[in-house]
Amino acid sequence: MQSAAMRRSSAIETRLILTAHGSVDPRSAANARAVGRRLMLMRPQLDVRVAFCEHNSPSLVDVLDRYPGEAVVAPLLLANAYHARVDIPTQLASCGATERVLQADVLGEDDRLVSVLRQRVTELQVSRLDHRVGVLVVAIGSSDPVANAHTAEIAPRLLAGTRWATATTAFATHPEPALVESVRRLRRSGARRVVIAPWFLAPGRIPDRVERFARDAGLAMAAPLGAHQLVAETVLERFDQATAARVAA
């Protein structure tokens, strides 16, 4: 196991490149930069740079070209889907950075992020003891069924420590009837009050579309995970895991 001293030494030598998807909606990039600032506050000795796969600047390739040397690309992504498995590795290869740059794991379905999502629901004045509540977890979704299956694990875990009646998952990239049917399923399962918990890191066009659905259906919708400290903490753990693997190698 890597000691704290080794981790500090490795962090000084290795740059963390926080890499987000990117969006035409400026709120998404602003959230990524807010996570980056939080990382720098939490670990001041760490050189943190923010990059984007598309839409925003600087691009990942630009950051890699501008800052040579060892680095860890830490994806600010929830699912291990296309951008983590294809897009980022392709960009690393395109600038010849695969020898000096490691790619950390995505954030995934980390318990800390599930706790943030639960907190976002309670911020709607939803009591954890309210047995009438059903929660619809809405995620972006992927063409990869394995990634979607992992995301679907969030809903039942969200119920831990509560008396909420039920929870289920729907994907915003599927046709809207999927959201309608998911709400009906929750009500058939005993929910008297349905709320939407967005499994998104930041606001954007797709979350806005879900919010419009919620508004039209008369449902309350929680805020995205955002730049919460536990989001940044999860990024740092993925970074430490990647640097530890490099030291062990």
PDB file of C-alpha atoms in Angstrom:
ATOM      1  CA  MET A   1       0.000   0.000   0.000  1.00  0.00           C
ATOM      2  CA  GLN A   2       1.361   3.430  -0.919  1.00  0.00           C
ATOM      3  CA  SER A   3       2.363   5.560   2.085  1.00  0.00           C
ATOM      4  CA  ALA A   4       1.194   9.143   2.526  1.00  0.00           C
ATOM      5  CA  ALA A   5       4.759  10.351   1.947  1.00  0.00           C
ATOM      6  CA  MET A   6       5.047   8.405  -1.301  1.00  0.00           C
ATOM      7  CA  ARG A   7       1.699   9.754  -2.418  1.00  0.00           C
ATOM      8  CA  ARG A   8       2.768  13.333  -1.697  1.00  0.00           C
ATOM      9  CA  SER A   9       6.039  12.850  -3.567  1.00  0.00           C
ATOM     10  CA  SER A  10       4.269  11.280  -6.532  1.00  0.00           C
ATOM     11  CA  ALA A  11       1.677  14.062  -6.593  1.00  0.00           C
ATOM     12  CA  ILE A  12       4.430  16.704  -6.771  1.00  0.00           C
ATOM     13  CA  GLU A  13       5.988  15.023  -9.801  1.00  0.00           C
ATOM     14  CA  THR A  14       2.822  14.009 -11.626  1.00  0.00           C
ATOM     15  CA  ARG A  15       0.313  16.465 -13.086  1.00  0.00           C
ATOM     16  CA  LEU A  16      -3.418  15.779 -12.780  1.00  0.00           C
ATOM     17  CA  ILE A  17      -5.330  16.614 -15.955  1.00  0.00           C
ATOM     18  CA  LEU A  18      -8.999  16.729 -15.051  1.00  0.00           C
ATOM     19  CA  THR A  19     -10.727  15.847 -18.310  1.00  0.00           C
ATOM     20  CA  ALA A  20     -14.419  16.546 -18.765  1.00  0.00           C
ATOM     21  CA  HIS A  21     -16.699  15.692 -21.662  1.00  0.00           C
ATOM     22  CA  GLY A  22     -17.279  19.297 -22.722  1.00  0.00           C
ATOM     23  CA  SER A  23     -20.536  20.930 -23.760  1.00  0.00           C
ATOM     24  CA  VAL A  24     -21.927  23.834 -25.746  1.00  0.00           C
ATOM     25  CA  ASP A  25     -23.599  24.843 -22.468  1.00  0.00           C
ATOM     26  CA  PRO A  26     -21.111  27.028 -20.549  1.00  0.00           C
ATOM     27  CA  ARG A  27     -22.441  25.834 -17.191  1.00  0.00           C
ATOM     28  CA  SER A  28     -20.921  22.418 -17.826  1.00  0.00           C
ATOM     29  CA  ALA A  29     -17.402  23.759 -18.361  1.00  0.00           C
ATOM     30  CA  ALA A  30     -17.824  26.089 -15.382  1.00  0.00           C
ATOM     31  CA  ASN A  31     -18.603  23.095 -13.189  1.00  0.00           C
ATOM     32  CA  ALA A  32     -15.494  21.241 -14.387  1.00  0.00           C
ATOM     33  CA  ARG A  33     -13.348  24.259 -13.574  1.00  0.00           C
ATOM     34  CA  ALA A  34     -15.002  24.517 -10.143  1.00  0.00           C
ATOM     35  CA  VAL A  35     -14.050  20.895  -9.459  1.00  0.00           C
ATOM     36  CA  GLY A  36     -10.513  21.721 -10.570  1.00  0.00           C
ATOM     37  CA  ARG A  37     -10.332  24.641  -8.121  1.00  0.00           C
ATOM     38  CA  ARG A  38     -11.568  22.431  -5.325  1.00  0.00           C
ATOM     39  CA  LEU A  39      -8.877  19.867  -6.122  1.00  0.00           C
ATOM     40  CA  MET A  40      -6.207  22.563  -5.843  1.00  0.00           C
ATOM     41  CA  LEU A  41      -7.574  23.662  -2.466  1.00  0.00           C
ATOM     42  CA  MET A  42      -7.672  20.100  -1.192  1.00  0.00           C
ATOM     43  CA  ARG A  43      -4.136  19.291  -2.384  1.00  0.00           C
ATOM     44  CA  PRO A  44      -2.215  22.541  -2.939  1.00  0.00           C
ATOM     45  CA  GLN A  45       1.020  20.835  -4.007  1.00  0.00           C
ATOM     46  CA  LEU A  46      -0.685  19.108  -6.918  1.00  0.00           C
ATOM     47  CA  ASP A  47      -0.483  20.689 -10.385  1.00  0.00           C
ATOM     48  CA  VAL A  48      -4.080  20.485 -11.669  1.00  0.00           C
ATOM     49  CA  ARG A  49      -5.069  21.328 -15.234  1.00  0.00           C
ATOM     50  CA  VAL A  50      -8.586  21.176 -16.706  1.00  0.00           C
ATOM     51  CA  ALA A  51      -9.168  19.861 -20.229  1.00  0.00           C
ATOM     52  CA  PHE A  52     -12.124  18.844 -22.376  1.00  0.00           C
ATOM     53  CA  CYS A  53     -12.771  16.070 -24.868  1.00  0.00           C
ATOM     54  CA  GLU A  54     -14.834  18.356 -27.107  1.00  0.00           C
ATOM     55  CA  HIS A  55     -16.690  21.683 -27.422  1.00  0.00           C
ATOM     56  CA  ASN A  56     -14.612  23.602 -24.851  1.00  0.00           C
ATOM     57  CA  SER A  57     -11.019  24.696 -24.586  1.00  0.00           C
ATOM     58  CA  PRO A  58      -8.383  23.795 -23.797  1.00  0.00           C
ATOM     59  CA  SER A  59      -8.711  20.412 -25.415  1.00  0.00           C
ATOM     60  CA  LEU A  60      -6.998  17.408 -23.875  1.00  0.00           C
ATOM     61  CA  VAL A  61      -4.512  17.299 -26.766  1.00  0.00           C
ATOM     62  CA  ASP A  62      -3.678  20.999 -26.282  1.00  0.00           C
ATOM     63  CA  VAL A  63      -2.954  20.475 -22.584  1.00  0.00           C
ATOM     64  CA  LEU A  64      -0.799  17.413 -23.265  1.00  0.00           C
ATOM     65  CA  ASP A  65       1.184  19.302 -25.908  1.00  0.00           C
ATOM     66  CA  ARG A  66       1.618  22.345 -23.683  1.00  0.00           C
ATOM     67  CA  TYR A  67       2.764  20.459 -20.588  1.00  0.00           C
ATOM     68  CA  PRO A  68       5.174  17.610 -21.353  1.00  0.00           C
ATOM     69  CA  GLY A  69       6.191  15.178 -18.666  1.00  0.00           C
ATOM     70  CA  GLU A  70       4.360  12.599 -16.617  1.00  0.00           C
ATOM     71  CA  ALA A  71       0.681  13.143 -16.006  1.00  0.00           C
ATOM     72  CA  VAL A  72      -2.503  11.356 -15.032  1.00  0.00           C
ATOM     73  CA  VAL A  73      -5.647  12.041 -17.011  1.00  0.00           C
ATOM     74  CA  ALA A  74      -8.495  11.859 -14.501  1.00  0.00           C
ATOM     75  CA  PRO A  75     -11.809  11.629 -16.380  1.00  0.00           C
ATOM     76  CA  LEU A  76     -14.561  13.775 -14.875  1.00  0.00           C
ATOM     77  CA  LEU A  77     -17.014  11.174 -16.108  1.00  0.00           C
ATOM     78  CA  LEU A  78     -19.515   8.991 -14.303  1.00  0.00           C
ATOM     79  CA  ALA A  79     -19.753   6.055 -16.712  1.00  0.00           C
ATOM     80  CA  ASN A  80     -17.052   3.877 -18.195  1.00  0.00           C
ATOM     81  CA  ALA A  81     -18.442   4.339 -21.679  1.00  0.00           C
ATOM     82  CA  TYR A  82     -17.340   5.800 -25.031  1.00  0.00           C
ATOM     83  CA  HIS A  83     -15.447   8.884 -23.854  1.00  0.00           C
ATOM     84  CA  ALA A  84     -13.465   6.955 -21.244  1.00  0.00           C
ATOM     85  CA  ARG A  85     -12.878   3.813 -23.275  1.00  0.00           C
ATOM     86  CA  VAL A  86     -12.374   5.234 -26.783  1.00  0.00           C
ATOM     87  CA  ASP A  87     -12.206   9.019 -26.991  1.00  0.00           C
ATOM     88  CA  ILE A  88      -9.599   9.750 -24.304  1.00  0.00           C
ATOM     89  CA  PRO A  89      -7.279   6.845 -25.262  1.00  0.00           C
ATOM     90  CA  THR A  90      -7.491   7.919 -28.912  1.00  0.00           C
ATOM     91  CA  GLN A  91      -6.509  11.480 -28.013  1.00  0.00           C
ATOM     92  CA  LEU A  92      -3.613  10.249 -25.885  1.00  0.00           C
ATOM     93  CA  ALA A  93      -2.355   8.123 -28.770  1.00  0.00           C
ATOM     94  CA  SER A  94      -2.774  10.940 -31.305  1.00  0.00           C
ATOM     95  CA  CYS A  95      -0.185  13.094 -29.542  1.00  0.00           C
ATOM     96  CA  GLY A  96       2.142  10.260 -28.592  1.00  0.00           C
ATOM     97  CA  ALA A  97       1.452  10.604 -24.877  1.00  0.00           C
ATOM     98  CA  THR A  98       0.654   7.003 -23.992  1.00  0.00           C
ATOM     99  CA  GLU A  99       4.143   6.322 -22.595  1.00  0.00           C
ATOM    100  CA  ARG A 100       4.199   9.268 -20.179  1.00  0.00           C
ATOM    101  CA  VAL A 101       0.502   9.683 -19.356  1.00  0.00           C
ATOM    102  CA  LEU A 102      -1.720   7.330 -17.394  1.00  0.00           C
ATOM    103  CA  GLN A 103      -5.485   7.329 -17.553  1.00  0.00           C
ATOM    104  CA  ALA A 104      -7.270   6.988 -14.228  1.00  0.00           C
ATOM    105  CA  ASP A 105     -10.587   5.242 -13.790  1.00  0.00           C
ATOM    106  CA  VAL A 106     -13.870   7.106 -14.156  1.00  0.00           C
ATOM    107  CA  LEU A 107     -15.764   8.202 -11.063  1.00  0.00           C
ATOM    108  CA  GLY A 108     -18.244   5.367 -11.499  1.00  0.00           C
ATOM    109  CA  GLU A 109     -20.945   4.455  -9.007  1.00  0.00           C
ATOM    110  CA  ASP A 110     -18.873   5.462  -5.992  1.00  0.00           C
ATOM    111  CA  ASP A 111     -20.609   5.391  -2.602  1.00  0.00           C
ATOM    112  CA  ARG A 112     -19.598   9.009  -2.001  1.00  0.00           C
ATOM    113  CA  LEU A 113     -21.381  10.124  -5.149  1.00  0.00           C
ATOM    114  CA  VAL A 114     -24.485   8.152  -4.203  1.00  0.00           C
ATOM    115  CA  SER A 115     -24.455   9.991  -0.862  1.00  0.00           C
ATOM    116  CA  VAL A 116     -24.241  13.337  -2.706  1.00  0.00           C
ATOM    117  CA  LEU A 117     -27.222  12.329  -4.846  1.00  0.00           C
ATOM    118  CA  ARG A 118     -29.158  11.398  -1.704  1.00  0.00           C
ATOM    119  CA  GLN A 119     -28.263  14.785  -0.222  1.00  0.00           C
ATOM    120  CA  ARG A 120     -29.511  16.532  -3.366  1.00  0.00           C
ATOM    121  CA  VAL A 121     -32.879  14.796  -2.958  1.00  0.00           C
ATOM    122  CA  THR A 122     -33.179  15.841   0.684  1.00  0.00           C
ATOM    123  CA  GLU A 123     -32.442  19.442  -0.391  1.00  0.00           C
ATOM    124  CA  LEU A 124     -35.904  19.308  -2.000  1.00  0.00           C
ATOM    125  CA  GLN A 125     -37.298  19.156   1.557  1.00  0.00           C
ATOM    126  CA  VAL A 126     -37.759  15.427   1.189  1.00  0.00           C
ATOM    127  CA  SER A 127     -37.451  13.637   4.520  1.00  0.00           C
ATOM    128  CA  ARG A 128     -35.413  10.441   4.590  1.00  0.00           C
ATOM    129  CA  LEU A 129     -38.230   9.016   6.709  1.00  0.00           C
ATOM    130  CA  ASP A 130     -41.003   9.710   4.200  1.00  0.00           C
ATOM    131  CA  HIS A 131     -42.216   6.272   3.108  1.00  0.00           C
ATOM    132  CA  ARG A 132     -44.383   7.805   0.381  1.00  0.00           C
ATOM    133  CA  VAL A 133     -41.407   8.889  -1.739  1.00  0.00           C
ATOM    134  CA  GLY A 134     -40.310   7.234  -4.953  1.00  0.00           C
ATOM    135  CA  VAL A 135     -37.104   8.407  -6.627  1.00  0.00           C
ATOM    136  CA  LEU A 136     -36.485   8.356 -10.357  1.00  0.00           C
ATOM    137  CA  VAL A 137     -32.746   8.405 -11.018  1.00  0.00           C
ATOM    138  CA  VAL A 138     -32.188   9.844 -14.495  1.00  0.00           C
ATOM    139  CA  ALA A 139     -28.815   9.375 -16.193  1.00  0.00           C
ATOM    140  CA  ILE A 140     -27.578  10.227 -19.672  1.00  0.00           C
ATOM    141  CA  GLY A 141     -27.286   6.628 -20.779  1.00  0.00           C
ATOM    142  CA  SER A 142     -24.879   4.917 -23.143  1.00  0.00           C
ATOM    143  CA  SER A 143     -24.926   2.676 -26.182  1.00  0.00           C
ATOM    144  CA  ASP A 144     -22.983   0.239 -23.978  1.00  0.00           C
ATOM    145  CA  PRO A 145     -25.459  -1.987 -22.086  1.00  0.00           C
ATOM    146  CA  VAL A 146     -22.801  -2.896 -19.512  1.00  0.00           C
ATOM    147  CA  ALA A 147     -22.296   0.770 -18.616  1.00  0.00           C
ATOM    148  CA  ASN A 148     -26.063   1.223 -18.341  1.00  0.00           C
ATOM    149  CA  ALA A 149     -26.333  -1.837 -16.096  1.00  0.00           C
ATOM    150  CA  HIS A 150     -23.764  -0.357 -13.717  1.00  0.00           C
ATOM    151  CA  THR A 151     -25.612   2.964 -13.684  1.00  0.00           C
ATOM    152  CA  ALA A 152     -28.862   1.155 -12.873  1.00  0.00           C
ATOM    153  CA  GLU A 153     -27.271  -0.007  -9.612  1.00  0.00           C
ATOM    154  CA  ILE A 154     -27.513   3.552  -8.276  1.00  0.00           C
ATOM    155  CA  ALA A 155     -31.273   3.551  -7.668  1.00  0.00           C
ATOM    156  CA  PRO A 156     -31.515   0.712  -5.125  1.00  0.00           C
ATOM    157  CA  ARG A 157     -28.379   1.948  -3.336  1.00  0.00           C
ATOM    158  CA  LEU A 158     -29.917   5.394  -3.040  1.00  0.00           C
ATOM    159  CA  LEU A 159     -32.554   3.959  -0.691  1.00  0.00           C
ATOM    160  CA  ALA A 160     -29.991   2.996   1.969  1.00  0.00           C
ATOM    161  CA  GLY A 161     -30.555   4.863   5.226  1.00  0.00           C
ATOM    162  CA  THR A 162     -34.002   6.043   4.169  1.00  0.00           C
ATOM    163  CA  ARG A 163     -37.584   4.852   4.331  1.00  0.00           C
ATOM    164  CA  TRP A 164     -38.321   5.884   0.769  1.00  0.00           C
ATOM    165  CA  ALA A 165     -40.709   3.493  -0.904  1.00  0.00           C
ATOM    166  CA  THR A 166     -38.866   2.709  -4.110  1.00  0.00           C
ATOM    167  CA  ALA A 167     -36.396   3.911  -6.718  1.00  0.00           C
ATOM    168  CA  THR A 168     -35.685   3.125 -10.339  1.00  0.00           C
ATOM    169  CA  THR A 169     -33.463   4.342 -13.170  1.00  0.00           C
ATOM    170  CA  ALA A 170     -34.272   5.841 -16.564  1.00  0.00           C
ATOM    171  CA  PHE A 171     -31.981   7.193 -19.271  1.00  0.00           C
ATOM    172  CA  ALA A 172     -32.459  10.650 -20.714  1.00  0.00           C
ATOM    173  CA  THR A 173     -31.109   9.661 -24.121  1.00  0.00           C
ATOM    174  CA  HIS A 174     -33.909   7.118 -24.519  1.00  0.00           C
ATOM    175  CA  PRO A 175     -37.278   8.281 -25.899  1.00  0.00           C
ATOM    176  CA  GLU A 176     -39.306  10.341 -23.432  1.00  0.00           C
ATOM    177  CA  PRO A 177     -41.945   7.619 -22.912  1.00  0.00           C
ATOM    178  CA  ALA A 178     -39.248   5.780 -20.935  1.00  0.00           C
ATOM    179  CA  LEU A 179     -39.403   8.558 -18.334  1.00  0.00           C
ATOM    180  CA  VAL A 180     -43.193   8.499 -18.295  1.00  0.00           C
ATOM    181  CA  GLU A 181     -43.277   4.729 -17.857  1.00  0.00           C
ATOM    182  CA  SER A 182     -40.656   4.911 -15.088  1.00  0.00           C
ATOM    183  CA  VAL A 183     -42.827   7.358 -13.143  1.00  0.00           C
ATOM    184  CA  ARG A 184     -45.815   5.053 -13.574  1.00  0.00           C
ATOM    185  CA  ARG A 185     -43.734   2.103 -12.376  1.00  0.00           C
ATOM    186  CA  LEU A 186     -42.767   3.971  -9.221  1.00  0.00           C
ATOM    187  CA  ARG A 187     -46.386   4.796  -8.506  1.00  0.00           C
ATOM    188  CA  ARG A 188     -47.450   1.215  -9.093  1.00  0.00           C
ATOM    189  CA  SER A 189     -44.766   0.242  -6.562  1.00  0.00           C
ATOM    190  CA  GLY A 190     -46.357   2.411  -3.885  1.00  0.00           C
ATOM    191  CA  ALA A 191     -44.817   5.853  -4.352  1.00  0.00           C
ATOM    192  CA  ARG A 192     -47.207   8.693  -3.587  1.00  0.00           C
ATOM    193  CA  ARG A 193     -44.657  11.425  -4.263  1.00  0.00           C
ATOM    194  CA  VAL A 194     -42.155  11.016  -7.102  1.00  0.00           C
ATOM    195  CA  VAL A 195     -38.989  13.112  -7.290  1.00  0.00           C
ATOM    196  CA  ILE A 196     -36.254  13.086  -9.908  1.00  0.00           C
ATOM    197  CA  ALA A 197     -32.617  12.623  -8.905  1.00  0.00           C
ATOM    198  CA  PRO A 198     -30.362  13.540 -11.871  1.00  0.00           C
ATOM    199  CA  TRP A 199     -27.232  11.388 -12.129  1.00  0.00           C
ATOM    200  CA  PHE A 200     -25.416  14.262 -13.840  1.00  0.00           C
ATOM    201  CA  LEU A 201     -22.307  16.115 -12.785  1.00  0.00           C
ATOM    202  CA  ALA A 202     -23.414  19.494 -14.102  1.00  0.00           C
ATOM    203  CA  PRO A 203     -26.272  21.424 -15.683  1.00  0.00           C
ATOM    204  CA  GLY A 204     -26.543  21.267 -19.453  1.00  0.00           C
ATOM    205  CA  ARG A 205     -28.865  20.692 -22.370  1.00  0.00           C
ATOM    206  CA  ILE A 206     -29.808  17.120 -21.459  1.00  0.00           C
ATOM    207  CA  PRO A 207     -30.448  17.946 -17.778  1.00  0.00           C
ATOM    208  CA  ASP A 208     -32.528  20.906 -18.970  1.00  0.00           C
ATOM    209  CA  ARG A 209     -34.611  18.528 -21.065  1.00  0.00           C
ATOM    210  CA  VAL A 210     -35.186  16.331 -18.020  1.00  0.00           C
ATOM    211  CA  GLU A 211     -36.090  19.415 -16.003  1.00  0.00           C
ATOM    212  CA  ARG A 212     -38.709  20.381 -18.596  1.00  0.00           C
ATOM    213  CA  PHE A 213     -40.160  16.889 -18.356  1.00  0.00           C
ATOM    214  CA  ALA A 214     -40.250  17.172 -14.559  1.00  0.00           C
ATOM    215  CA  ARG A 215     -41.925  20.571 -14.701  1.00  0.00           C
ATOM    216  CA  ASP A 216     -44.558  19.396 -17.190  1.00  0.00           C
ATOM    217  CA  ALA A 217     -45.230  16.312 -15.060  1.00  0.00           C
ATOM    218  CA  GLY A 218     -45.469  18.320 -11.842  1.00  0.00           C
ATOM    219  CA  LEU A 219     -42.426  16.618 -10.305  1.00  0.00           C
ATOM    220  CA  ALA A 220     -39.638  18.123  -8.230  1.00  0.00           C
ATOM    221  CA  MET A 221     -36.118  17.642  -9.588  1.00  0.00           C
ATOM    222  CA  ALA A 222     -32.949  17.773  -7.516  1.00  0.00           C
ATOM    223  CA  ALA A 223     -29.747  19.567  -8.501  1.00  0.00           C
ATOM    224  CA  PRO A 224     -26.882  17.748 -10.252  1.00  0.00           C
ATOM    225  CA  LEU A 225     -23.940  16.430  -8.226  1.00  0.00           C
ATOM    226  CA  GLY A 226     -21.996  19.599  -9.072  1.00  0.00           C
ATOM    227  CA  ALA A 227     -18.600  20.507  -7.652  1.00  0.00           C
ATOM    228  CA  HIS A 228     -19.304  18.898  -4.295  1.00  0.00           C
ATOM    229  CA  GLN A 229     -16.273  18.110  -2.141  1.00  0.00           C
ATOM    230  CA  LEU A 230     -17.038  14.386  -2.353  1.00  0.00           C
ATOM    231  CA  VAL A 231     -16.863  14.605  -6.154  1.00  0.00           C
ATOM    232  CA  ALA A 232     -13.376  16.100  -5.862  1.00  0.00           C
ATOM    233  CA  GLU A 233     -12.432  13.538  -3.226  1.00  0.00           C
ATOM    234  CA  THR A 234     -13.399  10.746  -5.600  1.00  0.00           C
ATOM    235  CA  VAL A 235     -11.278  12.300  -8.370  1.00  0.00           C
ATOM    236  CA  LEU A 236      -8.279  12.428  -6.032  1.00  0.00           C
ATOM    237  CA  GLU A 237      -8.723   8.789  -5.099  1.00  0.00           C
ATOM    238  CA  ARG A 238      -8.750   7.786  -8.758  1.00  0.00           C
ATOM    239  CA  PHE A 239      -5.586   9.875  -9.252  1.00  0.00           C
ATOM    240  CA  ASP A 240      -3.871   8.244  -6.277  1.00  0.00           C
ATOM    241  CA  GLN A 241      -4.809   4.785  -7.532  1.00  0.00           C
ATOM    242  CA  ALA A 242      -3.271   5.554 -10.913  1.00  0.00           C
ATOM    243  CA  THR A 243      -0.056   6.984  -9.448  1.00  0.00           C
ATOM    244  CA  ALA A 244       0.233   4.053  -7.049  1.00  0.00           C
ATOM    245  CA  ALA A 245      -0.030   1.661  -9.991  1.00  0.00           C
ATOM    246  CA  ARG A 246       2.798   3.530 -11.732  1.00  0.00           C
ATOM    247  CA  VAL A 247       5.020   3.306  -8.612  1.00  0.00           C
ATOM    248  CA  ALA A 248       4.242  -0.403  -8.205  1.00  0.00           C
ATOM    249  CA  ALA A 249       5.145  -1.042 -11.850  1.00  0.00           C
TER     250      ALA A 249
END
